Coordinates of C-alpha atoms in Angstrom, one line a residue:
M1 CA -17.3 150.6 104.1
D2 CA -13.7 150.8 105.2
S3 CA -14.0 147.6 107.3
R4 CA -15.5 145.7 104.4
K5 CA -12.6 146.8 102.1
R6 CA -10.2 145.8 104.8
R7 CA -11.7 142.3 105.0
L8 CA -11.5 141.9 101.2
D9 CA -7.9 142.9 101.2
E10 CA -7.1 140.5 104.0
E11 CA -8.8 137.7 102.1
N12 CA -6.9 138.5 98.9
V13 CA -3.6 138.5 100.8
K14 CA -4.6 135.2 102.5
N15 CA -5.5 133.6 99.1
E16 CA -2.3 134.8 97.5
T17 CA -0.2 133.5 100.4
C18 CA -1.8 130.0 100.2
S19 CA -1.4 130.0 96.4
D20 CA 2.3 130.9 96.8
I21 CA 2.8 128.2 99.4
L22 CA 1.1 125.6 97.3
H23 CA 3.2 126.5 94.3
K24 CA 6.4 126.4 96.3
K25 CA 5.4 123.0 97.8
T26 CA 4.6 121.6 94.3
S27 CA 7.9 122.9 92.9
S28 CA 9.8 121.5 95.8
V29 CA 8.3 118.0 95.4
S30 CA 8.9 118.1 91.6
S31 CA 12.5 119.2 92.0
E32 CA 13.2 116.4 94.6
E33 CA 11.6 113.8 92.3
Q34 CA 13.6 115.0 89.4
Q35 CA 16.8 114.8 91.4
C36 CA 16.0 111.3 92.5
M37 CA 15.2 110.3 88.9
E38 CA 18.5 111.8 87.6
K39 CA 20.4 110.1 90.4
E40 CA 18.9 106.7 89.6
K41 CA 19.4 107.2 85.9
S42 CA 23.1 108.0 86.6
K43 CA 23.6 104.9 88.7
E44 CA 21.9 102.7 86.1
L45 CA 24.0 104.2 83.3
K46 CA 27.3 103.7 85.2
K47 CA 26.3 100.1 86.1
R48 CA 25.3 99.4 82.5
A49 CA 28.6 100.9 81.2
D50 CA 30.7 98.8 83.7
D51 CA 28.8 95.6 83.0
Y52 CA 28.9 96.1 79.2
Y53 CA 32.6 96.9 79.2
K54 CA 33.5 93.7 81.2
K55 CA 31.3 91.7 78.8
F56 CA 32.9 93.5 75.9
L57 CA 36.5 92.6 76.9
K58 CA 35.5 88.9 77.4
N59 CA 34.3 88.8 73.8
V60 CA 37.5 90.2 72.2
P61 CA 39.5 87.2 71.0
S62 CA 43.3 87.3 71.1
Q63 CA 45.3 88.5 68.1
E64 CA 46.7 85.0 67.5
N65 CA 43.2 83.6 66.8
S66 CA 41.6 86.3 64.7
D67 CA 41.9 89.7 63.0
F68 CA 40.4 91.4 66.0
V69 CA 42.6 94.1 67.7
K70 CA 44.2 93.4 71.0
E71 CA 42.8 94.7 74.2
S72 CA 45.9 96.9 74.6
S73 CA 45.1 98.8 71.4
L74 CA 41.7 99.9 72.7
P75 CA 41.2 103.1 74.5
N76 CA 42.2 102.8 78.2
F77 CA 39.0 102.9 80.3
N78 CA 40.6 101.6 83.5
L79 CA 41.1 104.8 85.4
K80 CA 43.5 105.0 88.4
N81 CA 43.3 107.1 91.5
N82 CA 46.3 109.1 92.6
N83 CA 47.4 109.7 96.2
N84 CA 45.1 112.7 96.5
G85 CA 42.1 110.6 95.6
D86 CA 41.7 112.3 92.3
V87 CA 41.1 110.3 89.1
T88 CA 44.0 110.5 86.6
G89 CA 43.6 110.2 82.9
I90 CA 40.1 110.6 81.6
S91 CA 38.0 111.7 84.5
E92 CA 34.4 112.7 85.1
G93 CA 35.6 116.0 86.7
N94 CA 33.4 118.0 89.1
S95 CA 29.7 118.5 88.9
Q96 CA 30.0 121.4 86.6
N97 CA 32.1 119.4 84.1
K98 CA 29.5 116.6 84.3
L99 CA 26.9 118.9 83.1
N100 CA 29.2 120.1 80.3
W101 CA 31.1 116.9 79.7
R102 CA 31.7 117.5 76.0
N103 CA 33.9 120.5 77.0
T104 CA 36.2 118.2 78.9
I105 CA 37.0 116.1 75.8
Q106 CA 40.0 117.6 74.0
N107 CA 40.2 117.4 70.2
E108 CA 43.5 115.5 70.5
L109 CA 41.7 112.7 72.4
R110 CA 38.9 112.6 69.8
L111 CA 41.4 112.3 67.0
L112 CA 43.1 109.5 68.9
L113 CA 39.8 107.7 69.3
R114 CA 39.0 108.1 65.6
R115 CA 42.4 106.5 64.9
K116 CA 41.4 103.6 67.1
L117 CA 38.2 103.2 65.1
L118 CA 40.3 103.3 61.9
L119 CA 42.7 100.7 63.2
S120 CA 39.8 98.3 64.0
F121 CA 39.4 97.8 60.2
A122 CA 43.0 96.6 59.6
P123 CA 44.7 95.8 62.9
N124 CA 47.6 93.8 61.2
E125 CA 48.8 96.8 59.1
S126 CA 50.3 100.2 59.9
L127 CA 48.2 103.1 58.8
E128 CA 51.1 104.5 56.8
E129 CA 51.4 101.3 54.7
W130 CA 47.6 101.0 54.4
K131 CA 47.3 104.5 53.2
S132 CA 50.0 104.1 50.6
N133 CA 48.6 100.9 49.2
Y134 CA 44.9 101.6 49.5
N135 CA 44.7 105.4 49.4
S136 CA 41.1 105.6 48.1
L137 CA 39.8 103.1 50.6
F138 CA 41.8 104.7 53.4
T139 CA 40.2 108.1 52.7
S140 CA 36.7 106.6 52.7
L141 CA 37.3 104.8 56.0
E142 CA 38.8 107.9 57.5
S143 CA 35.7 109.8 56.6
Y144 CA 33.5 107.0 57.9
C145 CA 35.3 107.0 61.3
E146 CA 35.1 110.7 61.6
S147 CA 31.4 110.8 61.0
S148 CA 30.8 107.8 63.3
E149 CA 32.8 109.4 66.2
T150 CA 31.0 112.7 65.7
K151 CA 27.6 111.0 65.8
I152 CA 28.5 109.1 69.0
F153 CA 29.9 112.3 70.5
M154 CA 26.8 114.2 69.9
E155 CA 24.3 111.5 70.9
S156 CA 26.0 110.3 74.0
C157 CA 24.5 111.6 77.3
S158 CA 27.7 111.5 79.4
K159 CA 31.5 110.9 79.1
T160 CA 31.0 107.3 80.4
N161 CA 28.3 106.7 77.8
Y162 CA 30.6 108.2 75.1
F163 CA 33.4 105.8 75.8
E164 CA 31.0 102.9 76.1
N165 CA 29.5 103.7 72.7
L166 CA 32.9 103.9 71.1
A167 CA 33.9 100.6 72.5
H168 CA 30.7 99.1 71.3
K169 CA 31.3 100.6 67.8
I170 CA 34.8 99.1 67.7
Y171 CA 33.4 95.7 68.7
E172 CA 30.6 96.0 66.0
I173 CA 33.2 96.8 63.3
Q174 CA 35.4 93.8 64.2
K175 CA 32.4 91.5 64.5
E176 CA 31.1 92.5 61.1
L177 CA 34.5 92.2 59.5
R178 CA 34.9 88.7 61.0
K179 CA 31.6 87.6 59.4
I180 CA 32.5 89.1 56.1
K181 CA 35.9 87.4 56.2
L182 CA 34.4 83.9 57.0
A183 CA 32.0 84.4 54.1
R184 CA 34.8 85.3 51.7
L185 CA 37.1 82.4 52.9
G186 CA 34.2 80.0 52.4
E187 CA 34.1 80.9 48.7
V188 CA 37.8 79.8 48.3
E189 CA 37.8 76.3 46.7
S190 CA 41.2 75.2 48.1
P191 CA 41.9 76.8 51.5
G192 CA 45.3 75.1 51.7
N193 CA 46.8 76.5 48.5
N194 CA 48.8 79.7 48.0
E195 CA 45.8 81.6 46.6
A196 CA 43.9 81.0 49.8
S197 CA 46.9 82.2 51.9
T198 CA 47.1 85.4 50.0
E199 CA 43.3 85.8 50.3
E200 CA 43.6 85.5 54.0
E201 CA 46.4 88.0 54.3
N202 CA 44.5 90.7 52.4
V203 CA 41.1 89.9 53.8
S204 CA 41.1 92.7 56.4
V205 CA 41.6 95.5 53.9
Q206 CA 39.2 94.0 51.3
D207 CA 36.5 93.3 53.9
A208 CA 36.8 96.9 55.1
D209 CA 35.9 97.9 51.6
V210 CA 32.8 95.6 51.7
K211 CA 31.6 97.0 55.0
I212 CA 31.9 100.6 53.8
S213 CA 29.9 99.8 50.7
Q214 CA 27.2 98.2 52.9
D215 CA 27.0 101.2 55.2

């Protein structure tokens, strides 16, 4: 009786051990596969961000030829390394910060980027003059930029993706305003007269009003 009980206990221990080993092996493989997937996804995201930003800069015309903002007025994504090998400016930080990248974005930086979004609507005017002349429109655009930046901030999967999406948003705004401007100028009967010149000077602010009403 005792020997039979002993054999049953040994079989149970053996079965439990095999089950534990199998579980550990499965968990290990799953973890390794997940790490590989995350690593590949990170590489793909960084490559896509770099490729898009290079393409984005090529598609931004100079200030002399359009109402688009200059490259110098965009957020600075070109990060430099100091002598210690650390990244200065906006950096990805250590692995812990990468997991909590939103905690590394200061409110001052977010306010600055919202201002960049706002400037993309009227790059030829100062915000102070714009606000004094078009207070109601300015308030609407300010609210629009705040909600747009907040949405991008919450939906982005990394700091790199956050800046990429902001750059894309600025480009989309400028591209849309350009289309609206060309449509409005096409309605002017005499492009060479004074009325047409006035229309072209004010087109940035008025087109911004059109875009907000569309959104």
